[in-house]
mmCIF file of C-alpha atoms in Angstrom:
data_model
loop_
_atom_site.group_PDB
_atom_site.id
_atom_site.type_symbol
_atom_site.label_atom_id
_atom_site.label_comp_id
_atom_site.label_asym_id
_atom_site.label_seq_id
_atom_site.Cartn_x
_atom_site.Cartn_y
_atom_site.Cartn_z
ATOM 1 C CA MET A 1321 0.293 -27.105 3.758
ATOM 2 C CA ARG A 1322 -1.711 -24.031 4.814
ATOM 3 C CA PHE A 1323 -0.898 -24.754 8.475
ATOM 4 C CA ALA A 1324 2.839 -24.631 7.679
ATOM 5 C CA TYR A 1325 2.483 -21.678 5.306
ATOM 6 C CA GLU A 1326 1.474 -19.094 7.912
ATOM 7 C CA PRO A 1327 4.400 -19.505 10.372
ATOM 8 C CA ALA A 1328 6.889 -19.952 7.508
ATOM 9 C CA LYS A 1329 5.649 -16.741 5.935
ATOM 10 C CA ARG A 1330 6.089 -14.849 9.213
ATOM 11 C CA VAL A 1331 9.698 -16.046 9.541
ATOM 12 C CA PHE A 1332 10.346 -15.054 5.921
ATOM 13 C CA ASP A 1333 8.744 -11.637 6.485
ATOM 14 C CA LEU A 1334 10.780 -11.004 9.617
ATOM 15 C CA LEU A 1335 14.115 -12.010 8.092
ATOM 16 C CA LEU A 1336 13.768 -10.406 4.661
ATOM 17 C CA GLY A 1337 11.835 -7.416 6.016
ATOM 18 C CA SER A 1338 14.588 -6.655 8.544
ATOM 19 C CA VAL A 1339 17.323 -6.889 5.904
ATOM 20 C CA LEU A 1340 15.402 -4.702 3.447
ATOM 21 C CA LEU A 1341 14.672 -2.124 6.152
ATOM 22 C CA ILE A 1342 18.353 -1.833 7.063
ATOM 23 C CA VAL A 1343 19.346 -1.521 3.389
ATOM 24 C CA ALA A 1344 16.578 1.028 2.723
ATOM 25 C CA LEU A 1345 17.240 3.182 5.814
ATOM 26 C CA PRO A 1346 19.746 5.589 4.142
ATOM 27 C CA LEU A 1347 17.356 6.084 1.216
ATOM 28 C CA ILE A 1348 14.459 6.719 3.603
ATOM 29 C CA LEU A 1349 16.480 9.359 5.480
ATOM 30 C CA ILE A 1350 17.587 11.111 2.272
ATOM 31 C CA ALA A 1351 14.007 11.165 0.977
ATOM 32 C CA ALA A 1352 12.749 12.447 4.347
ATOM 33 C CA ALA A 1353 15.259 15.316 4.215
ATOM 34 C CA ALA A 1354 14.184 16.232 0.669
ATOM 35 C CA ILE A 1355 10.510 16.249 1.683
ATOM 36 C CA ARG A 1356 11.182 18.413 4.740
ATOM 37 C CA LEU A 1357 13.262 20.919 2.728
ATOM 38 C CA GLU A 1358 10.439 21.403 0.223
ATOM 39 C CA THR A 1359 7.432 21.663 2.539
ATOM 40 C CA PRO A 1360 6.850 22.173 6.280
ATOM 41 C CA GLY A 1361 5.620 19.339 8.454
ATOM 42 C CA SER A 1362 6.820 15.858 9.284
ATOM 43 C CA PRO A 1363 8.286 13.980 6.307
ATOM 44 C CA PHE A 1364 6.520 10.875 7.561
ATOM 45 C CA PHE A 1365 2.831 10.134 7.099
ATOM 46 C CA ILE A 1366 1.188 8.126 9.874
ATOM 47 C CA GLN A 1367 -2.327 6.831 9.296
ATOM 48 C CA THR A 1368 -4.672 4.318 10.900
ATOM 49 C CA ARG A 1369 -5.371 1.311 8.678
ATOM 50 C CA LEU A 1370 -7.247 -1.926 9.266
ATOM 51 C CA GLY A 1371 -5.227 -5.121 9.580
ATOM 52 C CA ARG A 1372 -6.126 -8.777 9.908
ATOM 53 C CA ASN A 1373 -9.585 -9.347 11.407
ATOM 54 C CA GLY A 1374 -10.174 -5.582 11.302
ATOM 55 C CA LYS A 1375 -7.559 -4.784 13.948
ATOM 56 C CA PRO A 1376 -6.465 -1.140 13.522
ATOM 57 C CA PHE A 1377 -2.790 -0.264 13.354
ATOM 58 C CA ARG A 1378 -0.745 2.784 12.407
ATOM 59 C CA ILE A 1379 1.001 2.555 9.060
ATOM 60 C CA CYS A 1380 4.135 4.572 8.320
ATOM 61 C CA LYS A 1381 4.936 6.040 4.898
ATOM 62 C CA LEU A 1382 6.977 8.911 3.536
ATOM 63 C CA ARG A 1383 4.736 11.926 2.974
ATOM 64 C CA GLY A 1384 4.118 12.567 -0.718
ATOM 65 C CA MET A 1385 1.473 15.260 -0.267
ATOM 66 C CA TYR A 1386 1.242 18.626 1.465
ATOM 67 C CA ALA A 1387 0.892 18.185 5.225
ATOM 68 C CA ASP A 1388 -2.402 20.133 5.169
ATOM 69 C CA ALA A 1389 -3.774 18.412 2.040
ATOM 70 C CA ARG A 1390 -6.935 17.263 3.818
ATOM 71 C CA ILE A 1391 -7.772 20.875 4.726
ATOM 72 C CA ARG A 1392 -6.812 22.371 1.349
ATOM 73 C CA PHE A 1393 -8.501 19.697 -0.789
ATOM 74 C CA PRO A 1394 -11.390 18.241 1.273
ATOM 75 C CA ALA A 1395 -13.277 16.958 -1.801
ATOM 76 C CA TYR A 1396 -10.602 14.300 -2.356
ATOM 77 C CA TYR A 1397 -11.415 12.789 1.033
ATOM 78 C CA ASP A 1398 -15.214 12.706 0.745
ATOM 79 C CA TYR A 1399 -15.858 8.993 0.299
ATOM 80 C CA SER A 1400 -19.512 9.347 1.290
ATOM 81 C CA SER A 1401 -20.281 10.377 -2.297
ATOM 82 C CA LYS A 1402 -19.001 7.046 -3.638
ATOM 83 C CA ARG A 1403 -21.900 4.711 -4.373
ATOM 84 C CA ASP A 1404 -19.896 1.798 -5.761
ATOM 85 C CA LEU A 1405 -16.337 0.593 -6.259
ATOM 86 C CA ASP A 1406 -15.903 1.782 -9.836
ATOM 87 C CA PHE A 1407 -13.528 4.636 -9.027
ATOM 88 C CA CYS A 1408 -9.758 5.046 -8.968
ATOM 89 C CA PHE A 1409 -8.210 5.869 -5.603
ATOM 90 C CA HIS A 1410 -5.172 7.608 -7.119
ATOM 91 C CA HIS A 1411 -5.258 10.504 -9.584
ATOM 92 C CA GLU A 1412 -2.765 11.053 -12.381
ATOM 93 C CA GLU A 1413 -3.043 14.832 -11.910
ATOM 94 C CA ASP A 1414 -3.257 15.392 -8.168
ATOM 95 C CA PRO A 1415 -2.765 18.917 -6.709
ATOM 96 C CA ARG A 1416 -2.089 17.431 -3.274
ATOM 97 C CA VAL A 1417 1.208 15.870 -4.379
ATOM 98 C CA THR A 1418 4.440 17.821 -3.904
ATOM 99 C CA ARG A 1419 7.412 17.762 -6.291
ATOM 100 C CA ALA A 1420 9.349 15.481 -3.960
ATOM 101 C CA GLY A 1421 6.169 13.453 -3.578
ATOM 102 C CA MET A 1422 5.928 12.913 -7.321
ATOM 103 C CA PHE A 1423 9.375 11.353 -7.335
ATOM 104 C CA ILE A 1424 9.042 9.147 -4.262
ATOM 105 C CA ARG A 1425 5.620 7.906 -5.397
ATOM 106 C CA LYS A 1426 6.826 7.193 -8.932
ATOM 107 C CA THR A 1427 9.781 5.217 -7.562
ATOM 108 C CA SER A 1428 7.753 3.658 -4.701
ATOM 109 C CA ILE A 1429 10.247 5.030 -2.157
ATOM 110 C CA ASP A 1430 7.288 6.349 -0.164
ATOM 111 C CA GLU A 1431 6.309 2.777 0.763
ATOM 112 C CA LEU A 1432 9.716 1.764 2.176
ATOM 113 C CA PRO A 1433 8.801 2.672 5.807
ATOM 114 C CA ASN A 1434 6.083 -0.012 5.518
ATOM 115 C CA LEU A 1435 8.922 -2.444 6.150
ATOM 116 C CA TRP A 1436 8.865 -1.323 9.800
ATOM 117 C CA ASN A 1437 5.244 -2.477 9.971
ATOM 118 C CA VAL A 1438 6.354 -5.821 8.522
ATOM 119 C CA VAL A 1439 8.998 -6.241 11.218
ATOM 120 C CA LEU A 1440 6.455 -5.349 13.912
ATOM 121 C CA GLY A 1441 4.061 -7.958 12.533
ATOM 122 C CA ASP A 1442 1.228 -5.614 11.528
ATOM 123 C CA MET A 1443 1.871 -6.338 7.852
ATOM 124 C CA SER A 1444 3.388 -8.962 5.590
ATOM 125 C CA LEU A 1445 5.608 -8.419 2.563
ATOM 126 C CA VAL A 1446 2.805 -9.805 0.371
ATOM 127 C CA GLY A 1447 -0.908 -9.357 0.977
ATOM 128 C CA PRO A 1448 -3.797 -7.007 0.136
ATOM 129 C CA ARG A 1449 -2.898 -3.386 0.804
ATOM 130 C CA PRO A 1450 -4.203 -2.207 4.211
ATOM 131 C CA GLU A 1451 -7.322 -0.122 3.740
ATOM 132 C CA ILE A 1452 -8.580 2.948 5.571
ATOM 133 C CA PRO A 1453 -11.866 2.467 7.473
ATOM 134 C CA GLU A 1454 -13.824 4.978 5.359
ATOM 135 C CA VAL A 1455 -13.106 3.156 2.113
ATOM 136 C CA LEU A 1456 -13.398 -0.356 3.545
ATOM 137 C CA ALA A 1457 -17.006 0.474 4.400
ATOM 138 C CA LEU A 1458 -17.691 0.364 0.629
ATOM 139 C CA TYR A 1459 -16.403 -3.215 0.243
ATOM 140 C CA GLY A 1460 -19.765 -4.784 1.089
ATOM 141 C CA PRO A 1461 -19.703 -8.618 0.901
ATOM 142 C CA TYR A 1462 -15.940 -8.603 0.249
ATOM 143 C CA ARG A 1463 -15.107 -6.939 3.558
ATOM 144 C CA GLN A 1464 -14.729 -9.986 5.799
ATOM 145 C CA GLU A 1465 -12.699 -11.999 3.302
ATOM 146 C CA TYR A 1466 -10.449 -9.010 2.614
ATOM 147 C CA LEU A 1467 -9.727 -8.723 6.341
ATOM 148 C CA SER A 1468 -9.124 -12.461 6.787
ATOM 149 C CA VAL A 1469 -5.387 -12.180 6.013
ATOM 150 C CA LYS A 1470 -2.577 -9.899 7.089
ATOM 151 C CA PRO A 1471 -2.217 -6.848 4.774
ATOM 152 C CA GLY A 1472 0.947 -6.490 2.721
ATOM 153 C CA VAL A 1473 3.484 -4.062 1.316
ATOM 154 C CA THR A 1474 2.733 -5.410 -2.147
ATOM 155 C CA CYS A 1475 0.055 -7.571 -3.697
ATOM 156 C CA ARG A 1476 -1.273 -8.886 -6.981
ATOM 157 C CA SER A 1477 -2.936 -5.593 -7.866
ATOM 158 C CA LYS A 1478 0.281 -3.659 -7.172
ATOM 159 C CA CYS A 1479 2.093 -5.530 -9.938
ATOM 160 C CA THR A 1480 -0.894 -5.680 -12.312
ATOM 161 C CA GLY A 1481 -2.206 -2.265 -13.302
ATOM 162 C CA ARG A 1482 -1.357 -0.541 -10.012
ATOM 163 C CA ASP A 1483 -2.836 2.980 -9.818
ATOM 164 C CA ARG A 1484 -4.842 2.620 -13.038
ATOM 165 C CA LEU A 1485 -7.096 -0.012 -11.492
ATOM 166 C CA THR A 1486 -10.488 0.849 -10.071
ATOM 167 C CA LYS A 1487 -11.258 -0.202 -6.524
ATOM 168 C CA ARG A 1488 -13.416 -3.046 -7.872
ATOM 169 C CA GLU A 1489 -10.570 -4.334 -10.052
ATOM 170 C CA THR A 1490 -8.133 -4.061 -7.146
ATOM 171 C CA ILE A 1491 -10.430 -6.063 -4.879
ATOM 172 C CA ASP A 1492 -10.913 -8.744 -7.551
ATOM 173 C CA PHE A 1493 -7.130 -9.239 -7.776
ATOM 174 C CA ASP A 1494 -6.735 -9.263 -3.988
ATOM 175 C CA ILE A 1495 -9.589 -11.683 -3.321
ATOM 176 C CA LYS A 1496 -8.101 -14.031 -5.916
ATOM 177 C CA TYR A 1497 -4.767 -13.843 -4.068
ATOM 178 C CA ILE A 1498 -6.422 -14.587 -0.717
ATOM 179 C CA ARG A 1499 -8.047 -17.718 -2.144
ATOM 180 C CA GLU A 1500 -4.910 -18.971 -3.923
ATOM 181 C CA ARG A 1501 -2.106 -17.753 -1.661
ATOM 182 C CA SER A 1502 0.996 -19.874 -1.328
ATOM 183 C CA PHE A 1503 4.705 -19.374 -0.763
ATOM 184 C CA SER A 1504 5.459 -19.763 -4.475
ATOM 185 C CA LEU A 1505 2.794 -17.187 -5.343
ATOM 186 C CA ASP A 1506 4.284 -14.769 -2.791
ATOM 187 C CA LEU A 1507 7.731 -15.131 -4.386
ATOM 188 C CA THR A 1508 6.232 -14.550 -7.840
ATOM 189 C CA ILE A 1509 4.489 -11.378 -6.654
ATOM 190 C CA LEU A 1510 7.685 -10.084 -5.027
ATOM 191 C CA TRP A 1511 9.611 -10.590 -8.259
ATOM 192 C CA ARG A 1512 6.889 -8.971 -10.386
ATOM 193 C CA THR A 1513 6.729 -6.063 -7.945
ATOM 194 C CA PHE A 1514 10.491 -5.518 -8.184
ATOM 195 C CA ARG A 1515 10.241 -5.494 -11.974
ATOM 196 C CA SER A 1516 7.262 -3.125 -11.897
ATOM 197 C CA VAL A 1517 9.056 -0.706 -9.557
ATOM 198 C CA MET A 1518 12.115 -0.679 -11.803
ATOM 199 C CA LEU A 1519 9.994 0.044 -14.887
ATOM 200 C CA ARG A 1520 7.825 2.629 -13.024
ATOM 201 C CA ARG A 1521 4.697 1.558 -14.873
ATOM 202 C CA ASP A 1522 1.125 2.586 -14.011
ATOM 203 C CA VAL A 1523 2.081 4.541 -10.899
ATOM 204 C CA PHE A 1524 1.486 8.197 -10.117
#
């Protein structure tokens, strides 16, 4: 079953991901224009993330923060001060987020360009969110298992608590998914994600 699951999931990702990307393209372009009109800099945010087996790739998102946020607010990027996983990655009141960013993050429009990564094969529609190297260094014994599958646009933690979860809680949900993953579970997560996005719960 697991042998058949992997290639079937890739075909599903490629077909549905391509359709969703085409449908989402006008919305992505409108959001990109709104971001560019409000603040200078590219409306797209490109960042190196770690994929399956730790392979780095460049993820594409719509920019929800100021282009120079890392320079203006360096404390938010200092992960060396984190001693454990009991912290929230997202902040309900975040000075780095622009007005357009607030809207696209609340509606999850900022993640739509991830579909390009799905088509390319760097990501899947469902899987643990791809992590940045600095934060993944904190995962300890969970690191290898977390990297054993292809990262996804959505996952169990994204439809269960979302931004209110601590890193430890997020990892617990994602490790459980990795150990139980199946095509039926993927479909359930996609449906729950759609419902969560429509309700705009626990996201900021």
